[in-house]
mmCIF file of C-alpha atoms in Angstrom:
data_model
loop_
_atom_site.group_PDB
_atom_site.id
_atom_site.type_symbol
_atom_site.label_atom_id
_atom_site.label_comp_id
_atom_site.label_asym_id
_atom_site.label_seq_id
_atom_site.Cartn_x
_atom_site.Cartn_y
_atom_site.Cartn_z
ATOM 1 C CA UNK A 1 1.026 0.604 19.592
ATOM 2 C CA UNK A 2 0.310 0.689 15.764
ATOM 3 C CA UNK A 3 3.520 1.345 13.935
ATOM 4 C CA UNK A 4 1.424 4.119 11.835
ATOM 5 C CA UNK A 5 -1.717 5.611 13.185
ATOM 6 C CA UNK A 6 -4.103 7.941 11.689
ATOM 7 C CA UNK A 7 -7.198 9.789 12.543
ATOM 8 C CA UNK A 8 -10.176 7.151 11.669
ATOM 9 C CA UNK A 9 -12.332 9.525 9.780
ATOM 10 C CA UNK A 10 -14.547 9.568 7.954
ATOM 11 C CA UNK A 11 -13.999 13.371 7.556
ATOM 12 C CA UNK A 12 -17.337 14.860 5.887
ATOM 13 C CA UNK A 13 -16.629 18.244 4.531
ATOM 14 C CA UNK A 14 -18.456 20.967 2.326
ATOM 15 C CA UNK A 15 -17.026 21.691 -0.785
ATOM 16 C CA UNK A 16 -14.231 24.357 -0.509
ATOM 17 C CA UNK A 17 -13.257 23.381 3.091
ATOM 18 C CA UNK A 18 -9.928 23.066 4.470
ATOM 19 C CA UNK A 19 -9.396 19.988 5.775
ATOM 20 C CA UNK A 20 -6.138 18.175 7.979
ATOM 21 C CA UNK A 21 -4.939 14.932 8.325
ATOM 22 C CA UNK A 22 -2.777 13.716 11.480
ATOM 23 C CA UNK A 23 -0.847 10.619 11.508
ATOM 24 C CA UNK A 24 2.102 9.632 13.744
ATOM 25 C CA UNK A 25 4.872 6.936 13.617
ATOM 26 C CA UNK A 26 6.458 4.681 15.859
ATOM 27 C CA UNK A 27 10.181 4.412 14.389
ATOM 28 C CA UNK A 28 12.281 6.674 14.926
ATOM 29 C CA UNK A 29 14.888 5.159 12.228
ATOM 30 C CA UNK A 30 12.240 5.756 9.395
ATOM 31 C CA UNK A 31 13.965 7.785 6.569
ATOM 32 C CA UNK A 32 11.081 8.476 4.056
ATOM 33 C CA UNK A 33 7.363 9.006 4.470
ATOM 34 C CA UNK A 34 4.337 9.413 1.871
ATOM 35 C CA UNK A 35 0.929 10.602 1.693
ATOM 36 C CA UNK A 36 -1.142 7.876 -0.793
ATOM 37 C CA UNK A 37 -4.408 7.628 -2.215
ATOM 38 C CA UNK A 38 -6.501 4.970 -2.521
ATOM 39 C CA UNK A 39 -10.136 4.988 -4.125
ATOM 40 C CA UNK A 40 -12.603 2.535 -3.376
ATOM 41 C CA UNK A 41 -10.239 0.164 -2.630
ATOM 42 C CA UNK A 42 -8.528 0.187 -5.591
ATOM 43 C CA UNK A 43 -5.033 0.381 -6.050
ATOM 44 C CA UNK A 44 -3.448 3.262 -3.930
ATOM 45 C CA UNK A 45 -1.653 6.352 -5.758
ATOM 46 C CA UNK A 46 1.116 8.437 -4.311
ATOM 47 C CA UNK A 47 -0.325 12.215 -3.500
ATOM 48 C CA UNK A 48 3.196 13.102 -2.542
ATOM 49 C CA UNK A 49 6.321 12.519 -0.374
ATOM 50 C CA UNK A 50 7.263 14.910 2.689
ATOM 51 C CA UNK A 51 10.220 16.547 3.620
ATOM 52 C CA UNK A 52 11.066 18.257 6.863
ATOM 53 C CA UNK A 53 11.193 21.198 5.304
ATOM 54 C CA UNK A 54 7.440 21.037 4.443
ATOM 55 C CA UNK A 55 6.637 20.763 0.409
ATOM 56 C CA UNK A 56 3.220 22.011 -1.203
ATOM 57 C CA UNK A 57 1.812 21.027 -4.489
ATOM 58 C CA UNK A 58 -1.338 22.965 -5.802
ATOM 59 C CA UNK A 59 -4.065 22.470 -3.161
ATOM 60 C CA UNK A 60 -1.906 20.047 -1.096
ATOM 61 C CA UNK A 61 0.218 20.897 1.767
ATOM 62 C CA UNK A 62 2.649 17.803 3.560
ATOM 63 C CA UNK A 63 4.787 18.241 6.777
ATOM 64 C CA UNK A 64 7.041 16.406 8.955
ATOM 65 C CA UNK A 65 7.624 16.783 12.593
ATOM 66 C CA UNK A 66 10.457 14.324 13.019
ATOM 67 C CA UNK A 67 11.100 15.368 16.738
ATOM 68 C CA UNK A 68 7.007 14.425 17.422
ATOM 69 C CA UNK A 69 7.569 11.566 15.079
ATOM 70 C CA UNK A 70 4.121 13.806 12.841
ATOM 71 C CA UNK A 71 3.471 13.818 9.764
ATOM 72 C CA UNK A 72 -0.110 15.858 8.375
ATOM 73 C CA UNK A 73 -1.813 16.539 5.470
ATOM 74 C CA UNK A 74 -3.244 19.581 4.045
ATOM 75 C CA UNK A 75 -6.185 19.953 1.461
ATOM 76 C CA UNK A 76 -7.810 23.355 0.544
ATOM 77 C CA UNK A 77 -10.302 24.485 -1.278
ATOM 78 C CA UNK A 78 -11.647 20.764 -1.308
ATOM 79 C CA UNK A 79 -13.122 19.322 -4.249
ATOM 80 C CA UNK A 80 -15.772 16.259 -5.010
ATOM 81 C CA UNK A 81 -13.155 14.314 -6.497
ATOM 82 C CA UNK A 82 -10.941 14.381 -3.523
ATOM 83 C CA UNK A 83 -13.346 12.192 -1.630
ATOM 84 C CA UNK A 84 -10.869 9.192 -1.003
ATOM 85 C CA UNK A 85 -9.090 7.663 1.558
ATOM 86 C CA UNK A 86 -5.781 8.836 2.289
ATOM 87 C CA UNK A 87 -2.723 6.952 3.720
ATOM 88 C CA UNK A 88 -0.102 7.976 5.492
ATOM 89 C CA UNK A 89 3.064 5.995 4.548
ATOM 90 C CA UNK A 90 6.495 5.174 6.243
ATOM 91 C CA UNK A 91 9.176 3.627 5.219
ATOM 92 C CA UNK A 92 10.702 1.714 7.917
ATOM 93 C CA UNK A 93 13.735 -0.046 5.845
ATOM 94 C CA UNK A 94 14.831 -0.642 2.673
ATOM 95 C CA UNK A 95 11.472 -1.557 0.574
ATOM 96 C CA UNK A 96 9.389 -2.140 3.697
ATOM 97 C CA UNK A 97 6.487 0.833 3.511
ATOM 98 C CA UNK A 98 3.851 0.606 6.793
ATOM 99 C CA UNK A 99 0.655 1.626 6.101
ATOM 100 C CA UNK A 100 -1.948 3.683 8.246
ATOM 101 C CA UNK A 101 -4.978 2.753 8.525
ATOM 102 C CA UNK A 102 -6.056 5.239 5.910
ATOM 103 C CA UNK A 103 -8.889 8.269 6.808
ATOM 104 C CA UNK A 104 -11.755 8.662 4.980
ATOM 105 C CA UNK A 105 -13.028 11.831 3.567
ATOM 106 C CA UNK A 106 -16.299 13.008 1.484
ATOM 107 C CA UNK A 107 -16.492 16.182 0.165
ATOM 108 C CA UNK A 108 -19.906 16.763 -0.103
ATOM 109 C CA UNK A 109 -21.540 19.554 -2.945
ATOM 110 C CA UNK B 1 5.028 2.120 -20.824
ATOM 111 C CA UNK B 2 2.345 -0.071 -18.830
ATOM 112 C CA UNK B 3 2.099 -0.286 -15.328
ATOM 113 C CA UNK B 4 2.366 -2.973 -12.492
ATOM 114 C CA UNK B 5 0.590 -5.704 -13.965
ATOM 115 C CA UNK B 6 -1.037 -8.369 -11.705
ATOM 116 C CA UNK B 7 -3.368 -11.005 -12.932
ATOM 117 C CA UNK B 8 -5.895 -12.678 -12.350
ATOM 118 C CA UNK B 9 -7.657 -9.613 -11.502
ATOM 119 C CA UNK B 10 -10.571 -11.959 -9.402
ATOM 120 C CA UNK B 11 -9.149 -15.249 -7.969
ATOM 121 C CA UNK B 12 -12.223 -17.879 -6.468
ATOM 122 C CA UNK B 13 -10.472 -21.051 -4.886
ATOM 123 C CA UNK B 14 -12.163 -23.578 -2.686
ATOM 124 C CA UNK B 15 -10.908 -24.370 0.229
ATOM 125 C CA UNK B 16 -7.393 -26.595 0.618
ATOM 126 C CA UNK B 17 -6.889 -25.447 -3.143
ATOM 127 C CA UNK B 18 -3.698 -23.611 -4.124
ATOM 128 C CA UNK B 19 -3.906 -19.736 -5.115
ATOM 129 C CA UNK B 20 -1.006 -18.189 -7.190
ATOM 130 C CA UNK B 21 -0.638 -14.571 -8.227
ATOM 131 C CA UNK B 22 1.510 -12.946 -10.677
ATOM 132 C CA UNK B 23 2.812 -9.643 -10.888
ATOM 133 C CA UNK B 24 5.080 -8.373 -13.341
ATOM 134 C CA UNK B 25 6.228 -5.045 -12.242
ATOM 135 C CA UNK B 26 6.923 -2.270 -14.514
ATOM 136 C CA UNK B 27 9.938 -2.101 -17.062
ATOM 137 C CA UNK B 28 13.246 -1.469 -15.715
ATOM 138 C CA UNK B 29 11.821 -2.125 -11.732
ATOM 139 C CA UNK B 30 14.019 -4.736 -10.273
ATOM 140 C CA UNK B 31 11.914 -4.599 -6.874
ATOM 141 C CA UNK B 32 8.852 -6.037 -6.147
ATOM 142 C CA UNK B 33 6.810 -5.767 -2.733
ATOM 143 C CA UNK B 34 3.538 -7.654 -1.697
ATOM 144 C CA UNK B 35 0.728 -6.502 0.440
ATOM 145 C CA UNK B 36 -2.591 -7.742 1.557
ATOM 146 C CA UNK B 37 -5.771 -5.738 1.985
ATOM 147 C CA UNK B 38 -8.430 -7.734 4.358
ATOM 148 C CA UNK B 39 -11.615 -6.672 3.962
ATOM 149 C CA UNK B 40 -12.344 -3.652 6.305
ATOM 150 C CA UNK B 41 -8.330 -3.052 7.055
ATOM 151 C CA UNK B 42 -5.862 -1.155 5.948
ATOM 152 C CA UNK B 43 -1.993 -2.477 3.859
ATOM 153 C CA UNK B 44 -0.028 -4.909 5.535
ATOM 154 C CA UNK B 45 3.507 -5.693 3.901
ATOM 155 C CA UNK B 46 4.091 -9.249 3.336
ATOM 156 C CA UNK B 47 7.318 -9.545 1.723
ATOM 157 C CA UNK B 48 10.265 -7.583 -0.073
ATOM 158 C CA UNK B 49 11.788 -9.266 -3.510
ATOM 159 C CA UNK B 50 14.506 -8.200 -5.625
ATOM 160 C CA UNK B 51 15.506 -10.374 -8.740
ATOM 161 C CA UNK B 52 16.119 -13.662 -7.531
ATOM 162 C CA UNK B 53 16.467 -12.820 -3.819
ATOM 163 C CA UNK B 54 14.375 -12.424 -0.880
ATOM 164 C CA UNK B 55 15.043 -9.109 1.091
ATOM 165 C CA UNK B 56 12.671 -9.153 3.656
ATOM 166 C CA UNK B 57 9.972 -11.900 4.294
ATOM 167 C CA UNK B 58 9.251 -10.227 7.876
ATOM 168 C CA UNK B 59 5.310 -10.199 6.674
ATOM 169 C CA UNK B 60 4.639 -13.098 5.452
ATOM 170 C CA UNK B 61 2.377 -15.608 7.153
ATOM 171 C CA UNK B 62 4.859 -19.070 8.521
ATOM 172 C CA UNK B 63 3.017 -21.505 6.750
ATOM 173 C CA UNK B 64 0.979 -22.145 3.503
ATOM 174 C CA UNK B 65 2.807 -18.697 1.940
ATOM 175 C CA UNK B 66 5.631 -17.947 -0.574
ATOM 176 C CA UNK B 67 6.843 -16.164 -3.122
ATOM 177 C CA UNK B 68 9.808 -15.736 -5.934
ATOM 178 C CA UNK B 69 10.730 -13.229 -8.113
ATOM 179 C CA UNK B 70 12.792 -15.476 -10.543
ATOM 180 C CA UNK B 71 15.704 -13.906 -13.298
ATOM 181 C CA UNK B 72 12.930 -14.242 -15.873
ATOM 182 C CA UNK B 73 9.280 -14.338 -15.450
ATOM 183 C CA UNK B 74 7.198 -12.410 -13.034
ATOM 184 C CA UNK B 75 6.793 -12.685 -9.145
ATOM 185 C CA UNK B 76 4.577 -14.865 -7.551
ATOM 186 C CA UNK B 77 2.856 -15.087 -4.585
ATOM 187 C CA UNK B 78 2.095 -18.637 -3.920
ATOM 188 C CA UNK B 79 -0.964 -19.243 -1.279
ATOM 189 C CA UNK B 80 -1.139 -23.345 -0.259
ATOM 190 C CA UNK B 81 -4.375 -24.874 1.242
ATOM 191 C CA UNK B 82 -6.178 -21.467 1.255
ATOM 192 C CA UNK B 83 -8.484 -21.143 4.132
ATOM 193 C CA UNK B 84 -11.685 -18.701 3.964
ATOM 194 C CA UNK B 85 -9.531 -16.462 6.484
ATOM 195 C CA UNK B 86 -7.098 -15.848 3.291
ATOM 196 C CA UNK B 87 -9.694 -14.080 1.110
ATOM 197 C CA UNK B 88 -8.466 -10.455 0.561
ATOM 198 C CA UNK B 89 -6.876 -7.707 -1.749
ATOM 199 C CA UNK B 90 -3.496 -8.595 -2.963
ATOM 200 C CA UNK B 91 -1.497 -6.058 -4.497
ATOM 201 C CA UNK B 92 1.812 -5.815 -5.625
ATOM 202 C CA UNK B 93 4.200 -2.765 -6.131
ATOM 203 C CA UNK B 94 7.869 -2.158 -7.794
ATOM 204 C CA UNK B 95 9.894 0.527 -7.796
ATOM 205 C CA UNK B 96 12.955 1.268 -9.314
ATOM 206 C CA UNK B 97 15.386 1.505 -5.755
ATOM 207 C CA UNK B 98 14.651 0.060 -2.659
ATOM 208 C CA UNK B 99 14.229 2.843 0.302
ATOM 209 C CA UNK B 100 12.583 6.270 -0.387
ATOM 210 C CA UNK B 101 12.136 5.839 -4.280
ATOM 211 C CA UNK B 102 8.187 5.544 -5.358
ATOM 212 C CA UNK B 103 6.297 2.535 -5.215
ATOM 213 C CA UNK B 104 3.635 1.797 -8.199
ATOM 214 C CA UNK B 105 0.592 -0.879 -7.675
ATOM 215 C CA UNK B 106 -0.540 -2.868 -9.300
ATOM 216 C CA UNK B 107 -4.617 -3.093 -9.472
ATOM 217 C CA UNK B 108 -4.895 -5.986 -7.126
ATOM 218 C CA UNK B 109 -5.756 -9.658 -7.013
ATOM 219 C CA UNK B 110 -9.172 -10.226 -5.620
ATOM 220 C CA UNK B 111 -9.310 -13.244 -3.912
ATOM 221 C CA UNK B 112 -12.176 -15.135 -2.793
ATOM 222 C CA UNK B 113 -12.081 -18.618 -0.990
ATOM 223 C CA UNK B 114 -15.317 -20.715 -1.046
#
């Protein structure tokens, strides 16, 4: 078992959709966990981290089901430029961030 | 304030040659992390540096592969005898504390073995 899975995409979406992203973990120990973004392959960007308690910022919505060992992704109102891949992060120990696979999405006009 | 810097930003080696990529991480980051991007795949860590030290190496391939992050200088990820099976993305990322603090990239070391 992957220590980070995702949903494989690609997610193709309208603009304006709502669209979620799953991912689970493996480790139960993992303290801290991130949703990145990565464009073309370029160098990924941090969308934002994710609390248990849930934390939104502007169209983006993060939570963390630590008993289901979840974490998902929220985007509304989608727009062409969030057409990405997005990663779902763990950190596993001190420096050591695991990677999912990444899911692709294209918002389409 | 600049960013991660890696360079070269495309890498060609024939094979048995040696490969090395820099990374100078931004200013006041004292860790340094390496990944690999194979074509088609997803992050894999490689290896965990802080000044001078090795903190966790659990990614990084037995043979042909090392890296330092010396007191002065940037970090390097050293690939001997690259094989055509080592051509990928190579980024780096620092951050200013180890666990749960954010992680910047660098753009990536493209490289490509003929």
């Amino acid at each position: 078992r992957k220590e980070v899975e995702q949903d494989p995409g690609p997610f193709n979406v309208p603009e304006g959709a709502t669209v979620a992203f799953n991912c689970t973990y493996s480790n139960s120990a993992s303290q801290s966990f991130f949703w990145y973004r990565q464009d073309c392959r370029k160098e990924p960007k941090l969308l934002m981290s994710v609390y248990s308690s849930g934390n939104e910022d502007g169209r983006f919505t993060a939570q963390l089901n630590r008993a289901s060992q979840y974490i998902s992704l929220l985007i509304r109102d989608s727009k062409l430029s969030d057409s990405a891949t997005y990663l779902c992060v763990v950190n596993v120990s001190p420096g050591k961030l695991i990677f999912g696979q990444g899911t692709e999405l294209s918002v389409k006009p | 304030n600049a960013g991660v810097m890696q360079n070269p930003r495309h890498l060609v080696r024939r094979r048995g040659q040696e490969a090395r990529l820099r990374c100078s991480p931004m200013k006041g980051h004292s860790h340094v992390y390496w990944y690999r991007q194979l074509p088609e795949e997803g992050l894999k860590f490689m290896v965990y540096l802080q000044k001078e030290n090795i903190i966790d190496e659990s990614g990084m391939p037995k043979e042909r592969f090392s890296a330092e992050f010396p007191k002065e200088g940037p970090s390097i990820l050293r690939i001997q005898q690259v094989v055509r099976g080592d051509s990928a993305a190579y980024f780096c990322a620092s951050s200013l504390g180890g666990s749960g603090t954010e992680a910047f990239f660098g753009q990536g070391t493209r490289l490509t073995v003929v």
